[in-house]
């Protein structure tokens, strides 16, 4: 069984975000993990880790109960394994026009590694945009489904403002803020990323059918669920960690004090991403969650897309804000990256294959170098591929 | 010439906030300051201080120019002195129903000492409320004259919420936020304080005539300008330092990025008072100044009067927030203060004179103890005087 088929199988076995399965896969590899589920029991060392990590100390009845719990987990995974058919899943996904990416693939967003053992086993993607490149300069924009006209106006404004400045939006696919920010982003030319809590073949909510079609043509739909998976409530909550992890920072536009958007905000904080919130009228309960984040000092108060870009652009020492110019001067790039950069055209864009030929390096190297060059502000994505980014004076 | 007459004279000589005059008064006393102005020149030591503090180092043409500048200041003060008539000013003020308070008077708010040499020489007060007591638990609420309906709604809500909880409002008398917060405060029973940039006899703006009448009957009008002084622009700016200095903290409700309210905010910061701002729609330019203060971390984001009280109530180790109960338990009060506290009735209020008789201490001691007892949360002001504040459980 290939790693790809094993990971498609794993998508069927455990619910997304299951850290026990995550640990099994991380420590034993995806094929061996499926093999253990097929045998219906974990290897003894894994069982010992599971019980000891939850109840250190001498063996006792507490550890016996834990061992029994792990056995029940394996039994439920094994039951699902009986109906799993990874080859059919792969064919089904491709028939819908989606593609599967797994860790190590050029399109895999490596920042998902920050999720550790709760990270996804694989992702189904459906859309024209390259997920990894789209997320290099991306901002998660989240908020209430029951948004006010003020909230949807601001969300659309943020979507358009981010997209016009070359920053991708990452959001869900719900009514309210999610939908408004994607619509705004579609007004620009930058890909927009919708992370779903159901299979990419399920357009949920169905009234967003045409919105999802537009996202597919200019951006990409993302899901860690297999085809046909329906959106159930816990999947929305675990989905939120992907939104936070894919982007450099999250901004909350309208959230009541018990909004699911605050769950995404919590993931952003625990992932060490930037968190911002947009204020609103203090008379609006729909802004109360945003104000609480700002008051607590958990979120930075941002009022415009530019301020959000300033926040995430300044993040980390290795990535420069757009307006400050590249962090790494050309002469400090490694030889391969410099050759790739020299092969990127200045005005009209070129695709990775063209650049690979011009640079005299293989396609895989080009794909891995382009991301870093874009992140450092040397090149930018245009409809026909990549081109040099015009130099700008330092400062704003 | 009495100190009182000297200070009334000084109100006519220099513009409010003039730090050179402030230094002269602080170092030589008010009567001697008027005497030097009458002679048309400063004493040699003061002249040396003036030139040396601005241009340390060996004597030279720069210092000669500074000496000439000081002489011109004295000449302009002397010219004003010729037309000053302090006895007439005092009579005129009293005829209007106002009263003069000077440093050392029981009603003088000692926190004005934080203004140092830019503090007022004296204050004209007009209204039923005691200024010093009113300001013990007070919040400055400032904002745009060109407020939106959102801003005036929030300001009225803050005024009412603060007043209902026994906190005085300190503000100006302008259209917009100032007027709305006073109207809100008048809905409660706590005095409201309007600090004017003109004489208390000048109702400016005139459309606020009836508002000022209501403030006089439930609170107090305050001015450091003599009767008949008209509101000119620089007086508004120097007036703002009084608003910030009188209160424990300032909250800005609606301010564009160039609003005069931000000037008050700056005074609050430089006086080490708390500063807060109320957010609003990011689409409203009238909230842009508030958002900038919050973004910079200069102001705390507050959305309700309770949050503002929490902020200023927690200020300093010596003053307790209302909800946390007194900081100083009764048994740690000094003997005089304890006797005064024991003489304060529990339910119906009593005036200072009644309390003085009951406590067996003199009136001046009672007046100085009542302030500290109110600030520590032991007693509260009611229409008929002072009474014990009901104990509340700690926490909220």
mmCIF file with all atom_site columns, C-alpha atoms in Angstrom, chain B residues 155-263:
data_model
loop_
_atom_site.group_PDB
_atom_site.id
_atom_site.type_symbol
_atom_site.label_atom_id
_atom_site.label_alt_id
_atom_site.label_comp_id
_atom_site.label_asym_id
_atom_site.label_entity_id
_atom_site.label_seq_id
_atom_site.pdbx_PDB_ins_code
_atom_site.Cartn_x
_atom_site.Cartn_y
_atom_site.Cartn_z
_atom_site.occupancy
_atom_site.B_iso_or_equiv
_atom_site.pdbx_formal_charge
_atom_site.auth_seq_id
_atom_site.auth_comp_id
_atom_site.auth_asym_id
_atom_site.auth_atom_id
_atom_site.pdbx_PDB_model_num
ATOM 1   C CA . UNK B 1 155 ? -21.909 59.382 25.452 1.00 0.00 ? 155 UNK B CA 1
ATOM 2   C CA . UNK B 1 156 ? -25.376 59.669 27.011 1.00 0.00 ? 156 UNK B CA 1
ATOM 3   C CA . UNK B 1 157 ? -25.155 56.017 27.995 1.00 0.00 ? 157 UNK B CA 1
ATOM 4   C CA . UNK B 1 158 ? -21.761 56.551 29.634 1.00 0.00 ? 158 UNK B CA 1
ATOM 5   C CA . UNK B 1 159 ? -22.989 59.696 31.410 1.00 0.00 ? 159 UNK B CA 1
ATOM 6   C CA . UNK B 1 160 ? -26.011 57.896 32.827 1.00 0.00 ? 160 UNK B CA 1
ATOM 7   C CA . UNK B 1 161 ? -24.063 54.745 33.684 1.00 0.00 ? 161 UNK B CA 1
ATOM 8   C CA . UNK B 1 162 ? -21.322 56.649 35.520 1.00 0.00 ? 162 UNK B CA 1
ATOM 9   C CA . UNK B 1 163 ? -23.789 58.858 37.367 1.00 0.00 ? 163 UNK B CA 1
ATOM 10  C CA . UNK B 1 164 ? -25.971 55.932 38.417 1.00 0.00 ? 164 UNK B CA 1
ATOM 11  C CA . UNK B 1 165 ? -22.913 54.283 39.934 1.00 0.00 ? 165 UNK B CA 1
ATOM 12  C CA . UNK B 1 166 ? -21.874 57.394 41.844 1.00 0.00 ? 166 UNK B CA 1
ATOM 13  C CA . UNK B 1 167 ? -19.153 58.549 39.481 1.00 0.00 ? 167 UNK B CA 1
ATOM 14  C CA . UNK B 1 168 ? -19.071 62.181 38.384 1.00 0.00 ? 168 UNK B CA 1
ATOM 15  C CA . UNK B 1 169 ? -18.585 63.151 34.789 1.00 0.00 ? 169 UNK B CA 1
ATOM 16  C CA . UNK B 1 170 ? -16.041 65.870 33.977 1.00 0.00 ? 170 UNK B CA 1
ATOM 17  C CA . UNK B 1 171 ? -16.303 67.329 30.481 1.00 0.00 ? 171 UNK B CA 1
ATOM 18  C CA . UNK B 1 172 ? -16.462 70.564 28.550 1.00 0.00 ? 172 UNK B CA 1
ATOM 19  C CA . UNK B 1 173 ? -19.618 72.340 27.503 1.00 0.00 ? 173 UNK B CA 1
ATOM 20  C CA . UNK B 1 174 ? -19.465 71.897 23.744 1.00 0.00 ? 174 UNK B CA 1
ATOM 21  C CA . UNK B 1 175 ? -21.910 70.376 21.292 1.00 0.00 ? 175 UNK B CA 1
ATOM 22  C CA . UNK B 1 176 ? -21.624 66.675 20.530 1.00 0.00 ? 176 UNK B CA 1
ATOM 23  C CA . UNK B 1 177 ? -20.053 64.353 23.104 1.00 0.00 ? 177 UNK B CA 1
ATOM 24  C CA . UNK B 1 178 ? -19.708 67.016 25.865 1.00 0.00 ? 178 UNK B CA 1
ATOM 25  C CA . UNK B 1 179 ? -23.378 67.924 25.813 1.00 0.00 ? 179 UNK B CA 1
ATOM 26  C CA . UNK B 1 180 ? -24.573 64.341 25.455 1.00 0.00 ? 180 UNK B CA 1
ATOM 27  C CA . UNK B 1 181 ? -22.535 63.036 28.389 1.00 0.00 ? 181 UNK B CA 1
ATOM 28  C CA . UNK B 1 182 ? -23.769 65.804 30.699 1.00 0.00 ? 182 UNK B CA 1
ATOM 29  C CA . UNK B 1 183 ? -27.365 65.122 29.680 1.00 0.00 ? 183 UNK B CA 1
ATOM 30  C CA . UNK B 1 184 ? -26.826 61.440 30.432 1.00 0.00 ? 184 UNK B CA 1
ATOM 31  C CA . UNK B 1 185 ? -25.199 62.229 33.779 1.00 0.00 ? 185 UNK B CA 1
ATOM 32  C CA . UNK B 1 186 ? -28.108 64.474 34.740 1.00 0.00 ? 186 UNK B CA 1
ATOM 33  C CA . UNK B 1 187 ? -30.337 61.387 34.519 1.00 0.00 ? 187 UNK B CA 1
ATOM 34  C CA . UNK B 1 188 ? -28.466 60.019 37.555 1.00 0.00 ? 188 UNK B CA 1
ATOM 35  C CA . UNK B 1 189 ? -28.025 61.755 40.906 1.00 0.00 ? 189 UNK B CA 1
ATOM 36  C CA . UNK B 1 190 ? -24.270 62.322 40.874 1.00 0.00 ? 190 UNK B CA 1
ATOM 37  C CA . UNK B 1 191 ? -22.936 65.833 40.244 1.00 0.00 ? 191 UNK B CA 1
ATOM 38  C CA . UNK B 1 192 ? -21.635 66.518 36.740 1.00 0.00 ? 192 UNK B CA 1
ATOM 39  C CA . UNK B 1 193 ? -18.772 68.954 36.156 1.00 0.00 ? 193 UNK B CA 1
ATOM 40  C CA . UNK B 1 194 ? -18.511 71.217 33.110 1.00 0.00 ? 194 UNK B CA 1
ATOM 41  C CA . UNK B 1 195 ? -15.159 72.968 32.667 1.00 0.00 ? 195 UNK B CA 1
ATOM 42  C CA . UNK B 1 196 ? -15.549 75.995 30.421 1.00 0.00 ? 196 UNK B CA 1
ATOM 43  C CA . UNK B 1 197 ? -13.040 77.832 28.263 1.00 0.00 ? 197 UNK B CA 1
ATOM 44  C CA . UNK B 1 198 ? -14.793 81.133 29.030 1.00 0.00 ? 198 UNK B CA 1
ATOM 45  C CA . UNK B 1 199 ? -16.168 82.891 32.095 1.00 0.00 ? 199 UNK B CA 1
ATOM 46  C CA . UNK B 1 200 ? -18.856 80.938 33.957 1.00 0.00 ? 200 UNK B CA 1
ATOM 47  C CA . UNK B 1 201 ? -21.193 83.858 33.219 1.00 0.00 ? 201 UNK B CA 1
ATOM 48  C CA . UNK B 1 202 ? -20.827 83.268 29.453 1.00 0.00 ? 202 UNK B CA 1
ATOM 49  C CA . UNK B 1 203 ? -23.032 80.418 28.374 1.00 0.00 ? 203 UNK B CA 1
ATOM 50  C CA . UNK B 1 204 ? -21.112 79.163 25.340 1.00 0.00 ? 204 UNK B CA 1
ATOM 51  C CA . UNK B 1 205 ? -22.439 77.744 23.122 1.00 0.00 ? 205 UNK B CA 1
ATOM 52  C CA . UNK B 1 206 ? -25.576 79.740 23.816 1.00 0.00 ? 206 UNK B CA 1
ATOM 53  C CA . UNK B 1 207 ? -27.813 76.875 22.691 1.00 0.00 ? 207 UNK B CA 1
ATOM 54  C CA . UNK B 1 208 ? -26.546 75.042 25.782 1.00 0.00 ? 208 UNK B CA 1
ATOM 55  C CA . UNK B 1 209 ? -28.051 77.732 28.039 1.00 0.00 ? 209 UNK B CA 1
ATOM 56  C CA . UNK B 1 210 ? -30.581 75.382 29.619 1.00 0.00 ? 210 UNK B CA 1
ATOM 57  C CA . UNK B 1 211 ? -28.043 72.520 29.814 1.00 0.00 ? 211 UNK B CA 1
ATOM 58  C CA . UNK B 1 212 ? -25.694 74.790 31.808 1.00 0.00 ? 212 UNK B CA 1
ATOM 59  C CA . UNK B 1 213 ? -28.594 75.716 34.100 1.00 0.00 ? 213 UNK B CA 1
ATOM 60  C CA . UNK B 1 214 ? -29.206 72.004 34.748 1.00 0.00 ? 214 UNK B CA 1
ATOM 61  C CA . UNK B 1 215 ? -25.494 71.402 35.383 1.00 0.00 ? 215 UNK B CA 1
ATOM 62  C CA . UNK B 1 216 ? -25.479 74.303 37.890 1.00 0.00 ? 216 UNK B CA 1
ATOM 63  C CA . UNK B 1 217 ? -28.391 72.806 39.808 1.00 0.00 ? 217 UNK B CA 1
ATOM 64  C CA . UNK B 1 218 ? -27.011 69.236 39.954 1.00 0.00 ? 218 UNK B CA 1
ATOM 65  C CA . UNK B 1 219 ? -23.308 69.811 39.427 1.00 0.00 ? 219 UNK B CA 1
ATOM 66  C CA . UNK B 1 220 ? -20.934 72.686 38.925 1.00 0.00 ? 220 UNK B CA 1
ATOM 67  C CA . UNK B 1 221 ? -19.568 74.907 36.167 1.00 0.00 ? 221 UNK B CA 1
ATOM 68  C CA . UNK B 1 222 ? -15.821 75.506 36.417 1.00 0.00 ? 222 UNK B CA 1
ATOM 69  C CA . UNK B 1 223 ? -13.593 78.129 34.838 1.00 0.00 ? 223 UNK B CA 1
ATOM 70  C CA . UNK B 1 224 ? -10.117 79.492 35.370 1.00 0.00 ? 224 UNK B CA 1
ATOM 71  C CA . UNK B 1 225 ? -11.057 82.560 33.315 1.00 0.00 ? 225 UNK B CA 1
ATOM 72  C CA . UNK B 1 226 ? -12.453 85.748 34.854 1.00 0.00 ? 226 UNK B CA 1
ATOM 73  C CA . UNK B 1 227 ? -16.077 86.700 34.388 1.00 0.00 ? 227 UNK B CA 1
ATOM 74  C CA . UNK B 1 228 ? -16.818 87.889 30.883 1.00 0.00 ? 228 UNK B CA 1
ATOM 75  C CA . UNK B 1 229 ? -13.837 86.094 29.296 1.00 0.00 ? 229 UNK B CA 1
ATOM 76  C CA . UNK B 1 230 ? -14.808 84.915 25.840 1.00 0.00 ? 230 UNK B CA 1
ATOM 77  C CA . UNK B 1 231 ? -14.019 81.462 24.481 1.00 0.00 ? 231 UNK B CA 1
ATOM 78  C CA . UNK B 1 232 ? -11.009 81.836 22.174 1.00 0.00 ? 232 UNK B CA 1
ATOM 79  C CA . UNK B 1 233 ? -9.296  78.829 20.622 1.00 0.00 ? 233 UNK B CA 1
ATOM 80  C CA . UNK B 1 234 ? -6.131  78.657 22.771 1.00 0.00 ? 234 UNK B CA 1
ATOM 81  C CA . UNK B 1 235 ? -8.303  78.725 25.898 1.00 0.00 ? 235 UNK B CA 1
ATOM 82  C CA . UNK B 1 236 ? -10.011 75.494 24.772 1.00 0.00 ? 236 UNK B CA 1
ATOM 83  C CA . UNK B 1 237 ? -6.681  73.744 24.538 1.00 0.00 ? 237 UNK B CA 1
ATOM 84  C CA . UNK B 1 238 ? -5.382  74.901 27.943 1.00 0.00 ? 238 UNK B CA 1
ATOM 85  C CA . UNK B 1 239 ? -8.806  74.212 29.446 1.00 0.00 ? 239 UNK B CA 1
ATOM 86  C CA . UNK B 1 240 ? -8.397  70.566 28.418 1.00 0.00 ? 240 UNK B CA 1
ATOM 87  C CA . UNK B 1 241 ? -5.583  70.077 30.958 1.00 0.00 ? 241 UNK B CA 1
ATOM 88  C CA . UNK B 1 242 ? -8.053  70.926 33.737 1.00 0.00 ? 242 UNK B CA 1
ATOM 89  C CA . UNK B 1 243 ? -10.521 68.293 32.498 1.00 0.00 ? 243 UNK B CA 1
ATOM 90  C CA . UNK B 1 244 ? -7.772  65.667 32.483 1.00 0.00 ? 244 UNK B CA 1
ATOM 91  C CA . UNK B 1 245 ? -6.321  66.761 35.838 1.00 0.00 ? 245 UNK B CA 1
ATOM 92  C CA . UNK B 1 246 ? -9.621  66.914 37.739 1.00 0.00 ? 246 UNK B CA 1
ATOM 93  C CA . UNK B 1 247 ? -10.592 63.328 36.930 1.00 0.00 ? 247 UNK B CA 1
ATOM 94  C CA . UNK B 1 248 ? -9.085  59.941 37.651 1.00 0.00 ? 248 UNK B CA 1
ATOM 95  C CA . UNK B 1 249 ? -9.122  58.999 33.995 1.00 0.00 ? 249 UNK B CA 1
ATOM 96  C CA . UNK B 1 250 ? -10.283 60.181 30.599 1.00 0.00 ? 250 UNK B CA 1
ATOM 97  C CA . UNK B 1 251 ? -12.362 58.276 28.078 1.00 0.00 ? 251 UNK B CA 1
ATOM 98  C CA . UNK B 1 252 ? -12.569 59.446 24.483 1.00 0.00 ? 252 UNK B CA 1
ATOM 99  C CA . UNK B 1 253 ? -15.849 58.731 22.695 1.00 0.00 ? 253 UNK B CA 1
ATOM 100 C CA . UNK B 1 254 ? -15.566 59.545 19.014 1.00 0.00 ? 254 UNK B CA 1
ATOM 101 C CA . UNK B 1 255 ? -12.648 61.640 17.884 1.00 0.00 ? 255 UNK B CA 1
ATOM 102 C CA . UNK B 1 256 ? -11.346 62.127 14.381 1.00 0.00 ? 256 UNK B CA 1
ATOM 103 C CA . UNK B 1 257 ? -7.577  61.925 14.031 1.00 0.00 ? 257 UNK B CA 1
ATOM 104 C CA . UNK B 1 258 ? -7.262  65.691 14.493 1.00 0.00 ? 258 UNK B CA 1
ATOM 105 C CA . UNK B 1 259 ? -9.859  66.161 17.198 1.00 0.00 ? 259 UNK B CA 1
ATOM 106 C CA . UNK B 1 260 ? -9.277  68.440 20.179 1.00 0.00 ? 260 UNK B CA 1
ATOM 107 C CA . UNK B 1 261 ? -10.344 65.504 22.345 1.00 0.00 ? 261 UNK B CA 1
ATOM 108 C CA . UNK B 1 262 ? -6.979  63.915 21.575 1.00 0.00 ? 262 UNK B CA 1
ATOM 109 C CA . UNK B 1 263 ? -5.369  66.947 23.194 1.00 0.00 ? 263 UNK B CA 1
#
